GROMACS .gro file of C-alpha atoms in nm:
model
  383
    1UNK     CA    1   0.000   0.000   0.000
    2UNK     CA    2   0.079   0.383  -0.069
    3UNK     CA    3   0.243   0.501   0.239
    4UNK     CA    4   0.022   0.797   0.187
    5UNK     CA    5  -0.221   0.658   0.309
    6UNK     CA    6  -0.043   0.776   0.657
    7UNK     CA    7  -0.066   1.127   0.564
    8UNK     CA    8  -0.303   1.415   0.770
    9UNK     CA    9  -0.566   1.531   0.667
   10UNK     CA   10  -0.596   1.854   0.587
   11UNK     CA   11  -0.875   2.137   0.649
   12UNK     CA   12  -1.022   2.158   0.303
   13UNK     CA   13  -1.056   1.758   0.295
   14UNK     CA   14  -1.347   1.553   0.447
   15UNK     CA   15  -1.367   1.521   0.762
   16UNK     CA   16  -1.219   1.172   0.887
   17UNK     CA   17  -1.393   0.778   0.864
   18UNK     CA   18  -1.494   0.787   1.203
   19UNK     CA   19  -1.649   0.481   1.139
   20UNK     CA   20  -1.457   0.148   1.039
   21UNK     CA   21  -1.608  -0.098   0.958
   22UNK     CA   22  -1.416  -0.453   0.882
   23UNK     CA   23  -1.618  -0.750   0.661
   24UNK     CA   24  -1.371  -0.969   0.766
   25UNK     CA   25  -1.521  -1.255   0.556
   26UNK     CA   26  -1.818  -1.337   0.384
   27UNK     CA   27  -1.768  -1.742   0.546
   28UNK     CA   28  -2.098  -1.822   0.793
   29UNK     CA   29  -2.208  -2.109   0.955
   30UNK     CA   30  -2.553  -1.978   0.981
   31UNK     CA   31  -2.822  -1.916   0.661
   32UNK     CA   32  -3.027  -1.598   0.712
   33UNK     CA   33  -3.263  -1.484   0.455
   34UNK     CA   34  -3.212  -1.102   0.507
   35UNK     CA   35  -2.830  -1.150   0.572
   36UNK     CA   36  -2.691  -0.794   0.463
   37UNK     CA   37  -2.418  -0.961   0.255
   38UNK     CA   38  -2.443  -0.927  -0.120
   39UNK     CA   39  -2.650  -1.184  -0.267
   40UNK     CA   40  -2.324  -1.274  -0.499
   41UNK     CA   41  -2.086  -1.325  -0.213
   42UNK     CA   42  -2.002  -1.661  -0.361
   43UNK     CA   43  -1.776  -1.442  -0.697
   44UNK     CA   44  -1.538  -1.361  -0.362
   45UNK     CA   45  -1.393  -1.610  -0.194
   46UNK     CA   46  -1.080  -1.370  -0.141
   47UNK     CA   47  -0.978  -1.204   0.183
   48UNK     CA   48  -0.723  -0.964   0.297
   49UNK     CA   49  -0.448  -1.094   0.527
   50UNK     CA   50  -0.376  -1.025   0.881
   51UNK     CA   51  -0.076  -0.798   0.758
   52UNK     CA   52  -0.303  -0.655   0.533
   53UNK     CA   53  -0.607  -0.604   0.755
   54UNK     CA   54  -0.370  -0.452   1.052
   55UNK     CA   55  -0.218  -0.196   0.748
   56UNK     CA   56  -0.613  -0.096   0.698
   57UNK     CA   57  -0.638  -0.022   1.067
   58UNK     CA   58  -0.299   0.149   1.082
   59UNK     CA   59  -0.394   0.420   0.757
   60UNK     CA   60  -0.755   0.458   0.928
   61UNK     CA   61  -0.629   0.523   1.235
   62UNK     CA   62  -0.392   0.803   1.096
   63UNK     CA   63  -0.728   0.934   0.900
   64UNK     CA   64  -0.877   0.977   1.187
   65UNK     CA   65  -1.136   0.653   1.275
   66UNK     CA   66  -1.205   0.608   1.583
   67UNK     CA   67  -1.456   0.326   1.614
   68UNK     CA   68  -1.399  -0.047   1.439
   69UNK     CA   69  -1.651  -0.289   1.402
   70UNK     CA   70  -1.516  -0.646   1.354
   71UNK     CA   71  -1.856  -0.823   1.144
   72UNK     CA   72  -1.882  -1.058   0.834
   73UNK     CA   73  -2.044  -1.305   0.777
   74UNK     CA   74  -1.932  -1.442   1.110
   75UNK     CA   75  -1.609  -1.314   1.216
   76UNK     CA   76  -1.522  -1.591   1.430
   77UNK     CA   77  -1.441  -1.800   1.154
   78UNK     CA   78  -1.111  -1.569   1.119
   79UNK     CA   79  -0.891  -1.788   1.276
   80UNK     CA   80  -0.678  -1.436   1.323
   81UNK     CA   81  -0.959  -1.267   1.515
   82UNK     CA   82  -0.776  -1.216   1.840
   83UNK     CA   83  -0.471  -1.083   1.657
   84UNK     CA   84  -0.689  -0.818   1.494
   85UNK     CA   85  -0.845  -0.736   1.799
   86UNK     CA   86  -0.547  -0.666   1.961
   87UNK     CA   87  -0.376  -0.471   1.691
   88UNK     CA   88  -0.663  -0.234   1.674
   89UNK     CA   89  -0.700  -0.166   2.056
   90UNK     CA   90  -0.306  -0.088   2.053
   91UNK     CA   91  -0.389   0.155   1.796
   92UNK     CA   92  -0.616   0.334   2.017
   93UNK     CA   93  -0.992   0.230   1.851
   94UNK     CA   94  -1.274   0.127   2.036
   95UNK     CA   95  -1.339  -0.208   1.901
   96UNK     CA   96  -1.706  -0.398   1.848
   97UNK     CA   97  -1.753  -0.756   1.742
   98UNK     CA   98  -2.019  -0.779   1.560
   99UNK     CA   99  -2.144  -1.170   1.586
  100UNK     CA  100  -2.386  -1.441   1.551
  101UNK     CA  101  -2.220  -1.624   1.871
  102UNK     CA  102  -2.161  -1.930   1.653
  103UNK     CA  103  -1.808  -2.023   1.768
  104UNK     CA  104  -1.776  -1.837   2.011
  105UNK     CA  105  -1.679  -2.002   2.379
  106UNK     CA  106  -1.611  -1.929   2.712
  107UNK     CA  107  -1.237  -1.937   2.680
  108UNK     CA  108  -1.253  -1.707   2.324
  109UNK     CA  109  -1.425  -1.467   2.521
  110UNK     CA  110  -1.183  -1.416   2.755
  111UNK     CA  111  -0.923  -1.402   2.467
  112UNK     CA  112  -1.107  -1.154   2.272
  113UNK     CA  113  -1.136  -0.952   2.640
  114UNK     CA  114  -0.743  -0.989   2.715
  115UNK     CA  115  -0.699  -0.828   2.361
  116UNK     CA  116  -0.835  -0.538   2.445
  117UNK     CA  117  -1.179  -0.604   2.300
  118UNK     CA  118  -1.462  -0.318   2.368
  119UNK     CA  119  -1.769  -0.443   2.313
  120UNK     CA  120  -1.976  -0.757   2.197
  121UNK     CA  121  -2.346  -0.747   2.003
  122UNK     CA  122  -2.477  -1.137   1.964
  123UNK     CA  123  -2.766  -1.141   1.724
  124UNK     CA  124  -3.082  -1.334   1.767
  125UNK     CA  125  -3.304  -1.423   1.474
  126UNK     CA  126  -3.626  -1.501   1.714
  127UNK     CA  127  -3.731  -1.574   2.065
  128UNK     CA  128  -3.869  -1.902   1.959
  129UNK     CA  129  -3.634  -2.172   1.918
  130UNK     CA  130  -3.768  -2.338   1.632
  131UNK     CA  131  -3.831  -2.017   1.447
  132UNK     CA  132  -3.495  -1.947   1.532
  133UNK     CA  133  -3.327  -2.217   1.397
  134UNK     CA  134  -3.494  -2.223   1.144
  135UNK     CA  135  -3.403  -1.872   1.001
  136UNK     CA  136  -3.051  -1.970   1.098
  137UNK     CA  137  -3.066  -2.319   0.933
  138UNK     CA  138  -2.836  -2.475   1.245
  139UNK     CA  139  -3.095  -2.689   1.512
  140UNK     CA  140  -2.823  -2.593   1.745
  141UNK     CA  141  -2.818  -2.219   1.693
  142UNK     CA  142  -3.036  -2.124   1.984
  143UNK     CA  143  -2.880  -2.280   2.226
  144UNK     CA  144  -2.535  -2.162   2.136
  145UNK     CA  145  -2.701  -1.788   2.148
  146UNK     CA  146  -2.811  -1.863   2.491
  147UNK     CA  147  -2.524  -1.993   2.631
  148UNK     CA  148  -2.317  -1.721   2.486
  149UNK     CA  149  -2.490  -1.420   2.585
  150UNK     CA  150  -2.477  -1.529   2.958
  151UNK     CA  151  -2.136  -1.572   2.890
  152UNK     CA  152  -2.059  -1.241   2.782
  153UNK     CA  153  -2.246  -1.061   3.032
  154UNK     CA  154  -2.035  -1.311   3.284
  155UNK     CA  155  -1.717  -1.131   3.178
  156UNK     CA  156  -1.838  -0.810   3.246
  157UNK     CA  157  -1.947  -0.693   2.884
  158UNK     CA  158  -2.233  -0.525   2.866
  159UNK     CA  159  -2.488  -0.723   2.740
  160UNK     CA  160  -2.610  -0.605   2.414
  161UNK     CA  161  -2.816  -0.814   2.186
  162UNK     CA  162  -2.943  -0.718   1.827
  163UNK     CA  163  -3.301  -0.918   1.684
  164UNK     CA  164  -3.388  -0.868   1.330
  165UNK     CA  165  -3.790  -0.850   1.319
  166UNK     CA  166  -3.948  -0.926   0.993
  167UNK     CA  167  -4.330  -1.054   0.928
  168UNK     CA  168  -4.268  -1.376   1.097
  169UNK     CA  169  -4.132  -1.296   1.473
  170UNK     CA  170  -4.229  -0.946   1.504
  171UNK     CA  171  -4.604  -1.022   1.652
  172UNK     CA  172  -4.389  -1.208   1.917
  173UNK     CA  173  -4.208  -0.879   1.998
  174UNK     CA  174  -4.346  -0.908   2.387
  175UNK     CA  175  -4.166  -1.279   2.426
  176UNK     CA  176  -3.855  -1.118   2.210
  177UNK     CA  177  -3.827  -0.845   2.510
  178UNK     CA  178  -3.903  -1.108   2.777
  179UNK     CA  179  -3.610  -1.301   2.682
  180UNK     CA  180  -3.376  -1.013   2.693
  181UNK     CA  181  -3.480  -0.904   3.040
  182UNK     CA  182  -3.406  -1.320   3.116
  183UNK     CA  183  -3.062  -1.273   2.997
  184UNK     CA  184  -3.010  -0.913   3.180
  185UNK     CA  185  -2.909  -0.752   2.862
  186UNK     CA  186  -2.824  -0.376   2.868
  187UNK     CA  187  -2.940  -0.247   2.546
  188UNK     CA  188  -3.157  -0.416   2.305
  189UNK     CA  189  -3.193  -0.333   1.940
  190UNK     CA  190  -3.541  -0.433   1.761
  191UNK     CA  191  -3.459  -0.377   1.395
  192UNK     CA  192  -3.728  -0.446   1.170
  193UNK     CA  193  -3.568  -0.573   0.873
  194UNK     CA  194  -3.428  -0.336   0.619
  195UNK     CA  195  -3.388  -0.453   0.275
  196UNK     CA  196  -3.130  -0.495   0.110
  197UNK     CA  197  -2.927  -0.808  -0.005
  198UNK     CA  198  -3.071  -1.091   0.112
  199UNK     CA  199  -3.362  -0.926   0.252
  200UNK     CA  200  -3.446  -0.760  -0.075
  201UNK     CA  201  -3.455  -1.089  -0.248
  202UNK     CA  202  -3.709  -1.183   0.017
  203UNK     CA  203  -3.934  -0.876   0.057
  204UNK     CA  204  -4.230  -0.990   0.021
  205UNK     CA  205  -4.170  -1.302   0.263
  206UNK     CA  206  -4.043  -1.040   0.549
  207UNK     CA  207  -4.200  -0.686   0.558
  208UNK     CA  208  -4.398  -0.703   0.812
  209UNK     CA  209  -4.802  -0.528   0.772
  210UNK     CA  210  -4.864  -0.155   0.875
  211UNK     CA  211  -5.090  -0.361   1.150
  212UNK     CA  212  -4.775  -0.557   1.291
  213UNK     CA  213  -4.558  -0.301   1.297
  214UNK     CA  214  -4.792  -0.102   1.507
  215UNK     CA  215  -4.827  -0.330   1.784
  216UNK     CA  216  -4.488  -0.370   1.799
  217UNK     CA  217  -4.404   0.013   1.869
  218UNK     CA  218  -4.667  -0.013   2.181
  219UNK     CA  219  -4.511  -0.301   2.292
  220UNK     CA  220  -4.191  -0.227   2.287
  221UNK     CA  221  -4.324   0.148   2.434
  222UNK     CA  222  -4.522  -0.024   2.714
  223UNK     CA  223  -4.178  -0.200   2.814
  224UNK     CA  224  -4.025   0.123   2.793
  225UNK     CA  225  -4.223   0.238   3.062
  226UNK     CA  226  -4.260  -0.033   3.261
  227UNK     CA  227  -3.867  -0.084   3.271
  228UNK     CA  228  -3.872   0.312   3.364
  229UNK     CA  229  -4.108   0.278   3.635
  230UNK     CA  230  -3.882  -0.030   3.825
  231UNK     CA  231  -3.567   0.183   3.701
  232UNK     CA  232  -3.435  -0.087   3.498
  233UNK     CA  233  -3.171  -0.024   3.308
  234UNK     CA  234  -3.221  -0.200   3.006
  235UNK     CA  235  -3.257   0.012   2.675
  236UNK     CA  236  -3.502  -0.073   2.428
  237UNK     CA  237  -3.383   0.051   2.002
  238UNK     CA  238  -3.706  -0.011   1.786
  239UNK     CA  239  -3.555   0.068   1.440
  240UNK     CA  240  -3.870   0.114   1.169
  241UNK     CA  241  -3.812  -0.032   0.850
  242UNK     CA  242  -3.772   0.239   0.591
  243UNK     CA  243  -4.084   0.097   0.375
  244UNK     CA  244  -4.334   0.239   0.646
  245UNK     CA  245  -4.177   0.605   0.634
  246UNK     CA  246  -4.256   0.907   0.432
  247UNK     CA  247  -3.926   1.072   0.470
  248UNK     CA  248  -3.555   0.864   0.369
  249UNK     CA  249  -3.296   0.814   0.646
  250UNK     CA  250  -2.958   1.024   0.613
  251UNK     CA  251  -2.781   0.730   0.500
  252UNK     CA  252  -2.440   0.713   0.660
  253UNK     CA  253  -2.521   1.057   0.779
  254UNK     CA  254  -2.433   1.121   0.420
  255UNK     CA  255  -2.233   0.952   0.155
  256UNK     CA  256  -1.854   0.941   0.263
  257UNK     CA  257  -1.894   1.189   0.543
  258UNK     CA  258  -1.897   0.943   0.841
  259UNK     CA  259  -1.851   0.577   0.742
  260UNK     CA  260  -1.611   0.326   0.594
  261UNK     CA  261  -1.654  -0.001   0.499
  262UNK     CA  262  -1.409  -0.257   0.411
  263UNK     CA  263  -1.502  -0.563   0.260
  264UNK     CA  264  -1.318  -0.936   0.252
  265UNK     CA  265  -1.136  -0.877  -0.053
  266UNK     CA  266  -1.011  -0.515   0.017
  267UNK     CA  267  -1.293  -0.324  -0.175
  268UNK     CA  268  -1.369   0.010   0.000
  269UNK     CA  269  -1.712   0.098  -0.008
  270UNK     CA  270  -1.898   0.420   0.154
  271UNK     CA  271  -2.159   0.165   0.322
  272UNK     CA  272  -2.206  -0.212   0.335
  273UNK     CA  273  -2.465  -0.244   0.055
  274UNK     CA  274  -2.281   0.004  -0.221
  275UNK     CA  275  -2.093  -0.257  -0.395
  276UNK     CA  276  -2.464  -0.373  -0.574
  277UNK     CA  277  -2.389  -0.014  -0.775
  278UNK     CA  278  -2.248  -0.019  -1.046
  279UNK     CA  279  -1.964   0.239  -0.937
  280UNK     CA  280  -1.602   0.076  -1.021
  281UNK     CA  281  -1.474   0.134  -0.620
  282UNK     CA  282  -1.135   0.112  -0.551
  283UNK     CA  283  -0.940  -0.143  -0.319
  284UNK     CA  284  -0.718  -0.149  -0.051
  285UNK     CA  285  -0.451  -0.334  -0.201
  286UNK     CA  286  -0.383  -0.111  -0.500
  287UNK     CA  287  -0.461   0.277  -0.306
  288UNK     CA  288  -0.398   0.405   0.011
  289UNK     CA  289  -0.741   0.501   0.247
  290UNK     CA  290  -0.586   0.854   0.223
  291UNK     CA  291  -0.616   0.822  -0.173
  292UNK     CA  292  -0.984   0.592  -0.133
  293UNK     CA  293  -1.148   0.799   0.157
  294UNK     CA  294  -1.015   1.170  -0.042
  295UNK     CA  295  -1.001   1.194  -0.400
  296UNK     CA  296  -1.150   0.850  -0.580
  297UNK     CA  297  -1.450   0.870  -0.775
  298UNK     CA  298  -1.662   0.608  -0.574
  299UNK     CA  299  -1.653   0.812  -0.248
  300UNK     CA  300  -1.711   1.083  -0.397
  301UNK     CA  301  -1.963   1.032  -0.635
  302UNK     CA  302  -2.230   1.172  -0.431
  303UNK     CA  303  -2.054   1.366  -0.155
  304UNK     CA  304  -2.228   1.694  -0.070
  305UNK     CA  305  -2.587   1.806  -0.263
  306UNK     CA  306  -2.434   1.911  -0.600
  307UNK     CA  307  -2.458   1.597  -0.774
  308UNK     CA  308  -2.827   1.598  -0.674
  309UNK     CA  309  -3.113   1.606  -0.921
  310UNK     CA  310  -3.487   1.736  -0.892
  311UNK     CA  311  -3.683   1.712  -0.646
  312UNK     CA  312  -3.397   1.695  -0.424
  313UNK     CA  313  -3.189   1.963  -0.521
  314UNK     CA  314  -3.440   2.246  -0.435
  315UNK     CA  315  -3.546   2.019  -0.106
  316UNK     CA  316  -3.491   2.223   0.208
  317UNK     CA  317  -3.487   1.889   0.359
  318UNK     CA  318  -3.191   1.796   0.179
  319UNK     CA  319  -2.913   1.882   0.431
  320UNK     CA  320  -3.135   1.655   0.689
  321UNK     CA  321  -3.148   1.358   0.431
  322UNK     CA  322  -2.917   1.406   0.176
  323UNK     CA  323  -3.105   1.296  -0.068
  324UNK     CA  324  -3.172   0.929   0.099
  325UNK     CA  325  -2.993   0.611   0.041
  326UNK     CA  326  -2.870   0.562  -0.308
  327UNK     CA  327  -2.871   0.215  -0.254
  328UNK     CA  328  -3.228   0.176  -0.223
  329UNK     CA  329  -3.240   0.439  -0.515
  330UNK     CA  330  -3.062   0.177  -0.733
  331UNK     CA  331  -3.241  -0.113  -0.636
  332UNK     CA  332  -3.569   0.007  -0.684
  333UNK     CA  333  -3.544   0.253  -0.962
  334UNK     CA  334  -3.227   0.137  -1.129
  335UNK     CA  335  -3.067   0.463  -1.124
  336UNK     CA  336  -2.847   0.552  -0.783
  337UNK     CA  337  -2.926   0.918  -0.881
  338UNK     CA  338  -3.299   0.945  -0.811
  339UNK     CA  339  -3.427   1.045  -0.486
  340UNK     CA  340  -3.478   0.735  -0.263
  341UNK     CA  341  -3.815   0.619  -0.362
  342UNK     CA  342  -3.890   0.611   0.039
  343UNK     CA  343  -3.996   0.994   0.029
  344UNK     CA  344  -4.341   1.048  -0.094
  345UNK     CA  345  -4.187   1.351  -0.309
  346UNK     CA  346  -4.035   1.110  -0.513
  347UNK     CA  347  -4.164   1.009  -0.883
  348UNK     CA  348  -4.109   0.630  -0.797
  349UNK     CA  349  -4.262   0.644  -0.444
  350UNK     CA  350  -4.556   0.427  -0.596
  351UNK     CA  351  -4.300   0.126  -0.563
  352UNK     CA  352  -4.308   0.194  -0.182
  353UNK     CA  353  -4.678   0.199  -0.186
  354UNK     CA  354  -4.659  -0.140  -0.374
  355UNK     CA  355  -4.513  -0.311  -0.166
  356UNK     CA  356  -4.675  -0.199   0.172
  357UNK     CA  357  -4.955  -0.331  -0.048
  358UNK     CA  358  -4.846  -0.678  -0.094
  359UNK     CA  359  -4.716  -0.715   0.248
  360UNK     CA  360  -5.095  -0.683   0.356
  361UNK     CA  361  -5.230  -0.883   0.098
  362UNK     CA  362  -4.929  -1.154   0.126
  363UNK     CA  363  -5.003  -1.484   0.377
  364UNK     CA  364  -4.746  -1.524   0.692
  365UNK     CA  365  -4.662  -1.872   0.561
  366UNK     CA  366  -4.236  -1.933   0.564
  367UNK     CA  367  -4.293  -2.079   0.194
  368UNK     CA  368  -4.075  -1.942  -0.074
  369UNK     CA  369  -3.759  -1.797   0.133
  370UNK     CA  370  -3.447  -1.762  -0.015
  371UNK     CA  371  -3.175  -1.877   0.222
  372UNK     CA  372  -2.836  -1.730   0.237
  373UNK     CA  373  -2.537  -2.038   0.161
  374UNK     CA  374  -2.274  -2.044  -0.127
  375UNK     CA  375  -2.539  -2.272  -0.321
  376UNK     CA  376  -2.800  -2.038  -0.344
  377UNK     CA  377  -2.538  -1.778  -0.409
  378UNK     CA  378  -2.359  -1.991  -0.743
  379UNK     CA  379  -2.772  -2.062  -0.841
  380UNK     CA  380  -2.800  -1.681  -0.833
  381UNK     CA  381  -2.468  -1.571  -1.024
  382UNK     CA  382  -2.513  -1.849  -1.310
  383UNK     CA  383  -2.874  -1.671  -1.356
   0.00000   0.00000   0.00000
């Protein structure tokens, strides 16, 4: 790499990644149908090395990152994971392993802790263990998830546990919370699926109806209160699905203003879901992050509002949104450059309506899913 890449960054540049974010691998145990990975993972089986992966940390460091998120796939399948760990807490980030809790143990966990790591989010796909395993494709998975999150919060991390809601676990959103307050955990995020990669191949077998998704806010705002009123200090994140707003998200907090993504094979992207675009980014192994993160063409494609077309350009909401997520502008209109079809002052906002329309006309049966492995993955790339 470019040494470069070590440089400071000057006052007239962007301000820093503070964001890293590692895709160590693509590699999973587990099968989940609205896995974030692109749907094509199986075209990369390449990954950076250790060497390599501790030079990313060292040139994002110097940019300016603060915060590194370890995820995948499943990052415990990097054999290397407590050498990472360790190289990035010497370098001064705060680190967070992001982590289905398949392979983890007792005895990693103190490894990963003796590293230096920060923090540790285990995911859960339901509070049911059938449904559970089920999603995950692993009769074991559960289990393991259990047995892991008590073991986290045992070392004294705080015990922070992520559940993906979709149409088929979100009406058991009151069991979902239930379990968490069994397991003591410290903050709790209840996304409701967002869809992109895998999940956008199975849309219509995972948003959830306007109807669902409205008992689940009161739930999950009655347990709010009722964990106020005992003074509990569990914190509840209900994350809406962007299908059920009228306004886009400020993606990234903007494109390439905040976040930097790093995938297996060294491609720098501005988020996790950019590389479906068909933008030519660069990688790590032939540019410096100084050269990636400043001056290419991928991050800076649509930095800022100039680049923005009607209706967004004359938006005064623009410097709140920026325009949405171009990913979700891509995938649904074919053109990254339209405003995200998500706000209803969009042209293509009908595609938005659609679909909030077939979610309540679709049955809650699990037929049809599309499950996240290498097979389906070759089925997909070979058309």
């Amino acid at each position: 790499m470019h040494a470069s890449g070590l440089n400071p960054v000057s006052r007239d540049q962007p301000s820093p990644p503070l964001w890293l974010l590692a895709e160590l691998t693509y590699r999973c145990p587990l099968q989940c149908p609205y896995c974030s990975n692109p749907v094509d993972f199986a075209r990369s089986s390449e990954e950076l090395s250790t060497a390599q992966w501790i030079d990313v940390f060292k040139q994002a460091r110097a940019l300016g990152a603060a915060q590194l998120g370890f995820s995948g796939g499943e990052p415990l399948v990097r054999q290397d994971l407590t050498e990472l760990v360790q190289a990035a807490c010497d370098l001064g980030f705060y680190t967070n392993l992001i982590t289905s809790g398949v392979g983890l143990t007792k005895m990693r966990v103190a490894e990963l802790s003796e590293a230096g790591l920060d923090h540790i989010q285990i995911s859960f796909q339901a509070a049911d263990e059938t449904v559970n395993n089920m999603l995950a494709g692993s009769r074991k998975a559960f289990a393991q998830k259990l047995a892991m999150a008590r073991a986290v919060k045992a070392h004294g991390y705080p015990m922070v546990l992520n559940f993906v809601t979709h149409r088929h676990n979100i009406d058991q959103i009151d069991h979902i919370i239930e379990l968490c307050i069994e397991l003591d955990a410290d903050f709790v995020e209840l996304a409701t699926c967002q869809f992109y990669g895998w999940a956008k191949l199975n849309r219509a077998a995972l948003l959830p109806t306007r109807e669902q998704l409205t008992r689940a806010e009161a739930v999950t705002q009655h347990w709010r209160q009722k964990l106020a009123a005992q003074n509990h200090p569990c914190k509840l994140i209900f994350v809406t699905p962007d299908y059920y707003e009228e306004r886009p998200k400020a993606c990234m907090n903007g494109w390439g203003s905040l976040f930097l993504d790093i995938t297996p094979d060294g491609t720098a992207l501005p988020c996790h879901s950019a590389r479906q675009l068909p933008i030519d980014f660069p990688n790590v192994k032939t540019h410096s992050l100084q050269y990636i993160w400043q001056e290419s063409f991928g991050f800076n494609k649509y930095r800022g509002f100039a680049w923005m077309p009607e209706p967004c350009r004359s938006c005064a909401e623009k410097e709140q949104d920026f325009g949405g997520c171009r990913c979700q502008a891509y995938m649904l209109t074919g053109n990254a450059d339209n405003a995200d079809p998500v706000c209803s002052k969009s042209k293509h906002h009908e595609v938005i309506l659609a679909a909030r329309e077939t979610a309540q006309q679709a049955p809650l049966g699990l037929d049809n899913m599309v499950f996240r492995n290498e097979k389906m993955s070759n089925i997909i790339i070979k058309g």
